[in-house]
XYZ file of C-alpha atoms in Angstrom:
556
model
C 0.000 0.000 0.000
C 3.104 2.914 0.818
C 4.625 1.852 -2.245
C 0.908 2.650 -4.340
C 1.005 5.608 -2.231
C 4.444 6.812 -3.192
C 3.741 5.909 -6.690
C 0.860 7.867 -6.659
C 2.342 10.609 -5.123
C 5.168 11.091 -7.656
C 2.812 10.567 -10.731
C 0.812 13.226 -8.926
C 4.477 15.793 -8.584
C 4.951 14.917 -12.193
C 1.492 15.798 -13.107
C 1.912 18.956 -11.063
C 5.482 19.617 -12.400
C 4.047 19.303 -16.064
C 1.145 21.368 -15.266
C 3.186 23.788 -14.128
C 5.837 23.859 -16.608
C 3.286 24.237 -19.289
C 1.876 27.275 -17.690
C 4.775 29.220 -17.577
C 5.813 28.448 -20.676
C 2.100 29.737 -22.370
C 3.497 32.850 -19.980
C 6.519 33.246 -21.455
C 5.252 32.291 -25.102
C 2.419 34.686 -24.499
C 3.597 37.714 -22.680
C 7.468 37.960 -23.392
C 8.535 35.735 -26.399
C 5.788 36.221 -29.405
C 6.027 40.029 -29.212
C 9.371 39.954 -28.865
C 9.866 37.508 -32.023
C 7.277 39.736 -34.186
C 8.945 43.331 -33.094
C 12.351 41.779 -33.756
C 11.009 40.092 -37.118
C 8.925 43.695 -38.473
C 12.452 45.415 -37.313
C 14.283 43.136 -39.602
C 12.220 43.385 -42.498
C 12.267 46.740 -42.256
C 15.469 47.731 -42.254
C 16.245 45.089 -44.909
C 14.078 47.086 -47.146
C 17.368 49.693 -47.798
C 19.796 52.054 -46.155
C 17.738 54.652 -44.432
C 20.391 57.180 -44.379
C 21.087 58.819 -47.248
C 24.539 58.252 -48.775
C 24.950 54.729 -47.537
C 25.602 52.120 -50.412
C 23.152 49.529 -51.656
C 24.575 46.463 -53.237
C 20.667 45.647 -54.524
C 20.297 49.044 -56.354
C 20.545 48.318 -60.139
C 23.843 50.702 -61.537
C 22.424 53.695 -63.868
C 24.468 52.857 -67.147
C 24.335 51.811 -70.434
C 22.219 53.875 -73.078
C 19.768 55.734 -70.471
C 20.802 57.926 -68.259
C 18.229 57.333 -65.543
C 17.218 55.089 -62.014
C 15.398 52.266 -62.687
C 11.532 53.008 -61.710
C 11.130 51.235 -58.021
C 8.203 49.469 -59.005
C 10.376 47.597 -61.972
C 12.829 45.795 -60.160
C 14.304 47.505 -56.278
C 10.514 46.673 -54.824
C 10.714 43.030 -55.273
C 14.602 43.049 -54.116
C 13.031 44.715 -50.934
C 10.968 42.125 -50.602
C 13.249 38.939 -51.049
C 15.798 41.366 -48.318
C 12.761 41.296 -45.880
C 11.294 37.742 -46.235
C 14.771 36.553 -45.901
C 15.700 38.806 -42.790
C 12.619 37.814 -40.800
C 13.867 33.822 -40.495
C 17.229 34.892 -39.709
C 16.281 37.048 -37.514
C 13.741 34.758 -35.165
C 16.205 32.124 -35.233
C 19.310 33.611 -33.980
C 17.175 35.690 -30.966
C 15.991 32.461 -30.382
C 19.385 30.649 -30.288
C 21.445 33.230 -29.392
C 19.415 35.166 -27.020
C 16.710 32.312 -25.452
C 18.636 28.885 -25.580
C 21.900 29.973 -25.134
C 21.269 32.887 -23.152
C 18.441 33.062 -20.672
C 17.624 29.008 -20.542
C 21.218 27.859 -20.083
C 21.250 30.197 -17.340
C 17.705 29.046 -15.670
C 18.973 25.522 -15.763
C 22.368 26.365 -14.464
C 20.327 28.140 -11.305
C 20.923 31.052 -12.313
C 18.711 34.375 -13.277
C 17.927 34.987 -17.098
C 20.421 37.743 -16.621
C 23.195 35.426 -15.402
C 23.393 36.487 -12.053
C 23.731 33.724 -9.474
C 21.257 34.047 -6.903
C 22.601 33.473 -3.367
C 19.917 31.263 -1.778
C 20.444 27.622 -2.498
C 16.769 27.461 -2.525
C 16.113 29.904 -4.965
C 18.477 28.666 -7.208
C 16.685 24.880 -7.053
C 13.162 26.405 -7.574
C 14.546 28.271 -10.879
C 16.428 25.447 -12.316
C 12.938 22.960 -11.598
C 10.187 25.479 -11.617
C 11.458 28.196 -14.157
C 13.885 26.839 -16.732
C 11.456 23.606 -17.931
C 8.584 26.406 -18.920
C 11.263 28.797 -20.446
C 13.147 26.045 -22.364
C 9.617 25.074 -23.854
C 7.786 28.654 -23.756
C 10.489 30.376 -26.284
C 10.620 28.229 -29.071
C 6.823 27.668 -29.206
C 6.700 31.824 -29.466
C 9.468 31.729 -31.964
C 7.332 28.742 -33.820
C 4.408 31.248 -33.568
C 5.636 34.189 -34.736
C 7.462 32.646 -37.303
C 3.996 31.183 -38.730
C 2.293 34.884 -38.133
C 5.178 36.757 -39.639
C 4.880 33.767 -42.978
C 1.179 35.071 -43.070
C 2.182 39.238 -43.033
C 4.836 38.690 -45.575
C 2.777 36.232 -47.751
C 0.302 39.141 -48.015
C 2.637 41.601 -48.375
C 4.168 39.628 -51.222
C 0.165 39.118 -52.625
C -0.334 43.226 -52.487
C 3.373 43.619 -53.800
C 2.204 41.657 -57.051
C -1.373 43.543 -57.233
C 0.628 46.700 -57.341
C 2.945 45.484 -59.798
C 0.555 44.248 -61.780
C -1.189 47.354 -61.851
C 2.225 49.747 -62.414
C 2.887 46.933 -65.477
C -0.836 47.823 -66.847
C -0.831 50.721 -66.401
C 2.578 51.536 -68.608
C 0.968 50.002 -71.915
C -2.008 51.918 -71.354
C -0.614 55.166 -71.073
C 1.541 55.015 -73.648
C -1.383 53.524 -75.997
C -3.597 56.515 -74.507
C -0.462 58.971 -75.690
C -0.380 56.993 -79.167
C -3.968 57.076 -79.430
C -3.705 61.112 -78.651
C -1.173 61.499 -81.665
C -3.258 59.734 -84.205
C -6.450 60.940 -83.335
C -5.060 65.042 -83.854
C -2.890 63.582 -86.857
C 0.562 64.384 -85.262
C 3.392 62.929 -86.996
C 6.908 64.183 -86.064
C 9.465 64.478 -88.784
C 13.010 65.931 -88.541
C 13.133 69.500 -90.792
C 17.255 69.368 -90.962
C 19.084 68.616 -94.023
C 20.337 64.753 -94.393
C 18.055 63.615 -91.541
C 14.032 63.853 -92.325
C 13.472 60.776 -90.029
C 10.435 60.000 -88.227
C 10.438 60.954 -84.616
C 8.498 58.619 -82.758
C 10.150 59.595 -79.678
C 12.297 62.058 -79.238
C 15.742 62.940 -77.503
C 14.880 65.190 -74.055
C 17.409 66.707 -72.549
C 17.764 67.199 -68.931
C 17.575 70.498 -67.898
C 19.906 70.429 -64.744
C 23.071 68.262 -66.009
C 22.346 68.285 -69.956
C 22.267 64.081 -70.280
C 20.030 63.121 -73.442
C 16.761 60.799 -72.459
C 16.153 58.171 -75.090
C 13.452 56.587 -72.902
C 11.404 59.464 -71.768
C 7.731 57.634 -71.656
C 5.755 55.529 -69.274
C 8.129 52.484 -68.353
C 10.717 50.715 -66.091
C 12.506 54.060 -65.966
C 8.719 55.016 -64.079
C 5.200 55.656 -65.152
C 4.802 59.442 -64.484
C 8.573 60.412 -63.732
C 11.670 59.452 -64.767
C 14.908 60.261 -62.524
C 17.751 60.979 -64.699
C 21.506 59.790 -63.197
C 22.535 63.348 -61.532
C 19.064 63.144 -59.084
C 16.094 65.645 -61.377
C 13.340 64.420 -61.763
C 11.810 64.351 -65.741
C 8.251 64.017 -66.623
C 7.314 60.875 -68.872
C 4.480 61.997 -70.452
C 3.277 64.866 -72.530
C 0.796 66.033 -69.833
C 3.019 66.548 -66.882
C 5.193 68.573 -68.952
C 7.510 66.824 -71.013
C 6.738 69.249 -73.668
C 8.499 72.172 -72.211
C 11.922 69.968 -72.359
C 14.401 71.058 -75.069
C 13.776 68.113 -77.306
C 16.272 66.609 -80.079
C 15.681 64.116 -83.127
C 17.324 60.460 -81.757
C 19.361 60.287 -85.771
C 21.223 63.081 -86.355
C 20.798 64.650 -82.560
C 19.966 68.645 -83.820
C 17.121 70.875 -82.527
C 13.328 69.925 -82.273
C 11.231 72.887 -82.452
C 9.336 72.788 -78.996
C 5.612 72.685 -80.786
C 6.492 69.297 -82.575
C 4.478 66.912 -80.992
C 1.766 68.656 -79.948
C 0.276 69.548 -83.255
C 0.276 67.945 -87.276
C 2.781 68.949 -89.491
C 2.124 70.305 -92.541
C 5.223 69.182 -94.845
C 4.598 71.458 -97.994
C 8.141 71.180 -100.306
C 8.489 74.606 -103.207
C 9.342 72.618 -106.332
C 10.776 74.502 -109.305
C 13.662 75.180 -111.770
C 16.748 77.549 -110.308
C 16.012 81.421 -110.934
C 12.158 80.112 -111.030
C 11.659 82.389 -107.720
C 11.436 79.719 -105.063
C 12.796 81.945 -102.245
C 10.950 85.012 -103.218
C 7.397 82.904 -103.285
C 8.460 81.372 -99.659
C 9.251 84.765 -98.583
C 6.249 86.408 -100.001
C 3.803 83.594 -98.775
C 5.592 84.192 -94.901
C 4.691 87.223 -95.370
C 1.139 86.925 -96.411
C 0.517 84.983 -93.423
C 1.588 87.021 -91.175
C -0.921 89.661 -92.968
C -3.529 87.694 -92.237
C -2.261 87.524 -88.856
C -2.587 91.324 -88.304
C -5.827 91.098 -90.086
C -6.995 88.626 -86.920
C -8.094 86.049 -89.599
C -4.832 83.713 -88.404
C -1.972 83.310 -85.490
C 1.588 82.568 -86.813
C 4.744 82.630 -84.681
C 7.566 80.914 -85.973
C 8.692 77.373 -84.598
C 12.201 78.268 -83.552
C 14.868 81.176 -83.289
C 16.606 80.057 -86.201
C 13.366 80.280 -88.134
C 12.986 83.828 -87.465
C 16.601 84.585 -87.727
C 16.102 82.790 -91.328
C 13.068 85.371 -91.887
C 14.967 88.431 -90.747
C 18.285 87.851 -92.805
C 15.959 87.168 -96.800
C 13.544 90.778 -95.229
C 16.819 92.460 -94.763
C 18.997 90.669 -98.037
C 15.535 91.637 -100.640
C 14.858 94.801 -98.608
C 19.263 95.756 -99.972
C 18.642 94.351 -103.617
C 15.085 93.568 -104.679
C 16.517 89.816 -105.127
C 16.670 86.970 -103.358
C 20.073 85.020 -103.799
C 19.331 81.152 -105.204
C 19.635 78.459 -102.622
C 22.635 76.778 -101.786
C 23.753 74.418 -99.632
C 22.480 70.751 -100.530
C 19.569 69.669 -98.729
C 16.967 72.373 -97.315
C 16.700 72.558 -93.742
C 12.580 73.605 -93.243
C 11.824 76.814 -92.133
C 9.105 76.539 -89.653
C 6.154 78.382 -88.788
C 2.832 77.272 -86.494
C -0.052 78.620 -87.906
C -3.770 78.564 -86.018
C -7.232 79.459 -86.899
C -9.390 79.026 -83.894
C -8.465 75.982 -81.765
C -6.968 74.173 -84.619
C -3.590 74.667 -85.357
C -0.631 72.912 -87.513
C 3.278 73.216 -87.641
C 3.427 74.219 -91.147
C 7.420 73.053 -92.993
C 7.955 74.983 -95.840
C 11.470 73.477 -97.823
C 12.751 75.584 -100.665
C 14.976 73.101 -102.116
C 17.590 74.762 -104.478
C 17.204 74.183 -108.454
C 19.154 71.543 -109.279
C 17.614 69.284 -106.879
C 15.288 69.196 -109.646
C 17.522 68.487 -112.351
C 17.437 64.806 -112.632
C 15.767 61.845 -110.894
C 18.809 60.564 -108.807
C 18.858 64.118 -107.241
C 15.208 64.181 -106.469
C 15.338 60.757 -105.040
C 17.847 62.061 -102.463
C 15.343 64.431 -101.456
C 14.023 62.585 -98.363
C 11.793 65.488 -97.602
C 9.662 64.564 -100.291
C 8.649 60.672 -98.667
C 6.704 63.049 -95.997
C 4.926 65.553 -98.025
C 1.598 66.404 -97.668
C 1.506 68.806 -100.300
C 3.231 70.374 -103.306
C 3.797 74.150 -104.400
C 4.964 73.459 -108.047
C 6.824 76.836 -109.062
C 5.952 77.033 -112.119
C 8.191 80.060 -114.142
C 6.308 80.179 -117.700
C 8.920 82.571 -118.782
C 11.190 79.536 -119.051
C 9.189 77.796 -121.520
C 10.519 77.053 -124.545
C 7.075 77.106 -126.381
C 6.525 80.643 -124.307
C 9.398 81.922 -124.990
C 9.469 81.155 -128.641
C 5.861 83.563 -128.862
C 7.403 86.548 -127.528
C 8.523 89.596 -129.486
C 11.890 91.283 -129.462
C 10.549 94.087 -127.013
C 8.597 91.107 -124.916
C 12.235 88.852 -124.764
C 14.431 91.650 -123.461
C 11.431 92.047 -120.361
C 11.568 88.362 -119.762
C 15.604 88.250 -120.062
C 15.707 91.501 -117.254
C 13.511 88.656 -115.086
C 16.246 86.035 -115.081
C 14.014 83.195 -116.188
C 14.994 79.936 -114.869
C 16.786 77.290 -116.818
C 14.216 74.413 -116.835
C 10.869 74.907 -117.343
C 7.803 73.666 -115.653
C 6.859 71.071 -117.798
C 10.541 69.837 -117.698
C 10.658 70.355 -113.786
C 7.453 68.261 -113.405
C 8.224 65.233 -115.417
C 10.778 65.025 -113.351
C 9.528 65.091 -110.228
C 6.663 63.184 -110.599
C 7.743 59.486 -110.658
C 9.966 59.888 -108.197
C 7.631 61.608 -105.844
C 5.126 58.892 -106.677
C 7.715 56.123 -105.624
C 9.006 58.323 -102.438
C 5.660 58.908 -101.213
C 3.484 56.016 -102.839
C 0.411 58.001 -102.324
C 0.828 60.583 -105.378
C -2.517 60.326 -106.264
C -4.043 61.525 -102.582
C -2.023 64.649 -102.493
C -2.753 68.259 -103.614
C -0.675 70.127 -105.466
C -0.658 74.145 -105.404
C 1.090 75.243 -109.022
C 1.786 79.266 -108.605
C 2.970 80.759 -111.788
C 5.870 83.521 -110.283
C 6.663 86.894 -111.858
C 3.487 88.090 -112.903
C 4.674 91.834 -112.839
C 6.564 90.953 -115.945
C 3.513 88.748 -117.680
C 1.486 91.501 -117.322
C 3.792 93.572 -119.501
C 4.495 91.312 -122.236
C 2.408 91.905 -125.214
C 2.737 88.791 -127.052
C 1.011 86.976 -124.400
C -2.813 87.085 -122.416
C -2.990 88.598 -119.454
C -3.503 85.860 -116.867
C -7.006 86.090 -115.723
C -9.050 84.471 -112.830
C -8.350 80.508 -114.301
C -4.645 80.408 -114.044
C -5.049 76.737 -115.730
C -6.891 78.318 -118.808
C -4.547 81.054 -118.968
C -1.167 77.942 -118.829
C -3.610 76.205 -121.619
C -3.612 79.454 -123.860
C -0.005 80.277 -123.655
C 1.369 76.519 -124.488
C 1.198 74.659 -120.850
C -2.271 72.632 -121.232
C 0.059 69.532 -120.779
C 0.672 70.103 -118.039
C -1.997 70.913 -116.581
C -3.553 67.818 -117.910
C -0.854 65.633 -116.407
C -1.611 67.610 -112.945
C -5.517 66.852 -113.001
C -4.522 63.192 -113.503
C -1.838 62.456 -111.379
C -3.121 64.661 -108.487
C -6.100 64.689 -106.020
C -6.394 68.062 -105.885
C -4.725 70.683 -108.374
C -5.276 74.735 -108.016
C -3.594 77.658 -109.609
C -2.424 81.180 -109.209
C -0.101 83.642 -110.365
C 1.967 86.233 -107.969
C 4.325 88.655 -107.784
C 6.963 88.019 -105.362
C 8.200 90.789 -106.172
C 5.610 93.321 -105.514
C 4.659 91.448 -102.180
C 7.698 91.884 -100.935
C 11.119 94.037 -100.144
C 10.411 97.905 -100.135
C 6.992 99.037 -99.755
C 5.111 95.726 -100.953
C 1.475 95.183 -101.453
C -0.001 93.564 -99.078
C -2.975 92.451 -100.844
C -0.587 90.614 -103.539
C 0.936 89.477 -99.976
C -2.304 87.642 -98.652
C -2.338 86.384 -102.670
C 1.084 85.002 -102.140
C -0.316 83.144 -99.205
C -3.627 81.583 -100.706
C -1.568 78.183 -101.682
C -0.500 77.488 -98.538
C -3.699 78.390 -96.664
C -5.283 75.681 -99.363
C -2.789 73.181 -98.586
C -3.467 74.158 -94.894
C -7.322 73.441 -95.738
C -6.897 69.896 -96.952
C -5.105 69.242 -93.458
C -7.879 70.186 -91.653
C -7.064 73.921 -90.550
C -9.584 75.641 -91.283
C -8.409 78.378 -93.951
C -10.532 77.522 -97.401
C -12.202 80.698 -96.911
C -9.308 82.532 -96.814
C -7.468 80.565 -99.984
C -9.325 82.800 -102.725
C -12.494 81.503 -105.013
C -12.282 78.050 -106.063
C -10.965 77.705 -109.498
C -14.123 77.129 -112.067
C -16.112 78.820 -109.732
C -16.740 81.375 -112.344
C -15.403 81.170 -116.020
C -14.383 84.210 -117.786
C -13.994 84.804 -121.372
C -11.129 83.893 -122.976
C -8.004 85.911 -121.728
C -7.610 88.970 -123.155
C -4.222 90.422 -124.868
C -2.969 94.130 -124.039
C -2.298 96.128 -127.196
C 1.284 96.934 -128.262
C 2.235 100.019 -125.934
C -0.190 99.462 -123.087
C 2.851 99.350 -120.438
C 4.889 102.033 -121.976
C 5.788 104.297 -118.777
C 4.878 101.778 -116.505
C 8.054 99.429 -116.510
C 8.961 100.797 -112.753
C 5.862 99.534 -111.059
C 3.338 97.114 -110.871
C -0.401 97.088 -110.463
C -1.589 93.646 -109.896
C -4.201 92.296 -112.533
């Protein structure tokens, strides 16, 4: 019976012991160990997550290099570094406060009778009540509240990891759809971007920005893994990445040959209208007559024109001041013609307009005009058409009537000549020939209207072409055009000293039409439509009508 008691009695101190040890270890698991496992773990992964001082080094940062000069966007790559950093620090972390600061630490010294601290109590007693009562329940308490907090820390970072990918997911989306939003933008006002300088005429999908703090060139400047609204370029300034936020105000540069994009390209069409004619034909003189007319309009309130760039009015100034000194406009030089630029609006439309005066002999034969890359983008044509030059003209005028047209330096090739030329290879440049309008202006009409041996042109320029030996041609314009009009000016009398500005806004009517067909909204301000009315047949002056008048011009 006292050995059933004694068995009973220890079974019972074991049961007690147990008991015991189980409650303080749900103590220590509950009240000391899980917090401190989770605030140690959070600590971790936080600090994992990058040097919080600025200055300090990151191994995980991605280098800025190669041909962008800007910081990866976060969202592309450094978030999901962060991530990995924390998820691995948290494990690391529970496990070596557990190890280092639990089992080695604080239960060692419970079961070697000595305070969590280390310090030996002096009681005998006390140290046999800590080494059975205390250190059992510690030695089990703190790795069940590592165990714990490892599982509730798994949970935290397994939804952190879930809303890490939502947000990806939704910075990843959101880059095609800006950019297609942007695209969508440029199509549906018609903006295509094409370089005006000489040798280049490329296509500018996207162009060169420049950053306006350390001058580095952005190739990349749009919604992606450089960032979806801002881009951070190497030396710390921050670059919009979209047209809305401002990227427009950036100095902006074509990605081929690297030269000057005027600042409106981009944010409305271009109007690529090419002056096609013969050297001496009076090219320059048209281009600076029809500036001119514009700008009339302008101070008439019917238009607003600024040119595109500084060089564009610097180009302007020095052909006012050079035909203001000698009535004449020197013939262009130079190879390729860089575009002189020039936005023109008419209520809230409004279009970049390039006008290219190519020189003369870029006409001359069909390997030269195929070099004119210019031409691929056209969306219109001013033929410059110098009748003068003619030889069927020429060969109807009278002694009197060939010494005028000599004193008007008449152009070596003639219009029909210039044309044949041009067309095929404009046809194979462009392959749509047969959608684009073409403005032919007949130059020098202050010496047509003094030639005897000739009409007077009248209202239908195309009649008048007809009459004097040109209906070919204007034939072979109907056919191979959608759209062909006519005039005849004086770039002579609408510009230089004391022009006439009505023979100014004249000058202009072709490129207002060609502006029309674009969209802007100028037709009424292009003249009547040609067979609108028909007049007789033109009339000739009689011998001696001009005598006396050879110093001035009245137009027609």
């Amino acid at each position: 019976m006292k050995a059933d008691a004694a068995e009973g009695g220890a079974q019972l101190a074991l049961v007690l012991l147990l008991g015991w040890t189980a409650v303080v270890a749900a103590a220590v698991c509950g009240l000391r160990t899980l917090g401190e496992f989770l605030g140690r773990g959070l600590a971790a992964a936080w600090r994992r997550t990058g040097p919080w001082q600025p200055g300090l080094p990151d191994w995980r940062l991605a280098k800025v290099g190669g041909g962008e000069p800007a910081h990866p966007a976060y969202w592309w790559r450094q978030a999901w570094a962060d991530a990995g950093s924390a998820a691995a620090a948290v494990p690391r972390t529970v496990w070596s406060t557990l190890r280092d600061r639990w089992l080695r630490g604080a239960v060692r010294n419970l079961f070697h009778g000595c305070r969590p601290s280390g310090r030996r109590p002096t009681a005998p007693l006390y140290r046999l009540l800590l080494m059975v009562f205390v250190a059992p329940g510690t030695a089990v308490g703190a790795p069940a509240g590592a165990v714990l907090a490892a599982l509730l820390l798994g949970v935290v970072l397994a939804l952190f990891g879930l809303l890490l990918a939502v947000v990806w997911l939704g910075w990843a989306a959101a880059v095609p759809v800006l950019r297609a939003l942007e695209r969508g933008w440029l199509l549906l006002r018609g903006v295509r971007v094409r370089c005006p300088h000489p040798g280049c005429y490329a296509p500018v999908p996207l162009a060169l920005h420049r950053c306006p703090n350390c001058g580095e060139n952005h190739a990349e400047l749009r919604p992606g893994r450089y960032g979806v609204l801002w881009h951070v370029c190497r030396c710390g300034h921050r670059l919009p990445a979209s047209r809305p936020l401002g990227r427009g105000r950036l100095t902006a540069l074509c990605p081929r040959c690297e030269r000057f994009l005027p600042r409106a390209a981009g944010t409305m069409p271009v109007v690529h209208t090419p002056l096609v004619g013969g050297t001496s034909s009076g090219k320059t003189m048209l281009m600076a007559a029809m500036v001119e007319g514009l700008h009339s309009w302008a101070r008439q309130g019917e238009l607003r024109v600024e040119y595109a760039t500084v060089d564009d009015q610097r180009v302007r100034t020095g052909l006012h001041q050079e035909l203001n000194r000698t009535g004449w406009a020197h013939a262009t030089t130079g190879g390729q013609p860089r575009a002189l630029m020039l936005t023109v609006a008419r209520g809230r439309r409004r279009r970049l307009l390039y006008l290219y005066d190519p020189m003369g002999e870029s006409v001359s034969d069909a390997g030269r005009v195929r070099a004119q890359g210019y031409l691929a983008h056209t969306d219109g044509v001013i033929l410059v058409a110098d009748a003068l030059a003619d030889p069927r003209v020429r060969g109807r005028l009278g002694p009197a009537d060939t010494e005028r047209a000599d004193r008007a330096r008449p152009s070596a090739q003639g219009p029909w000549e210039t044309y044949q030329r041009l067309t095929g290879e404009l046809a194979a440049l462009t392959g749509r020939r047969s959608r684009l309008p073409v403005a032919t202006v007949v130059t020098k009409r202050d010496v047509l209207d003094r030639l005897t041996s000739l009409p007077v042109p009248g209202a239908r320029i195309e009649d008048w072409l007809a009459d004097v030996g040109l209906g070919p041609l204007v034939r072979a314009l109907g056919h191979d055009f959608r759209a062909a009009r006519y005039w005849a000016v004086s770039a002579h009398a609408a510009t230089g000293t004391g022009p006439l500005e009505s023979e100014q806004r004249r000058a202009a009517e072709p490129v207002l039409w060609l502006l029309a067909a674009s969209g802007l909204r100028t037709g009424p301000l292009s003249g009547p439509a040609g067979g609108g009315r028909r007049p007789g047949r033109p009339r000739r002056r009689p011998d001696g009508a001009n005598q006396g008048h050879e110093g001035r011009y009245s137009p027609a």
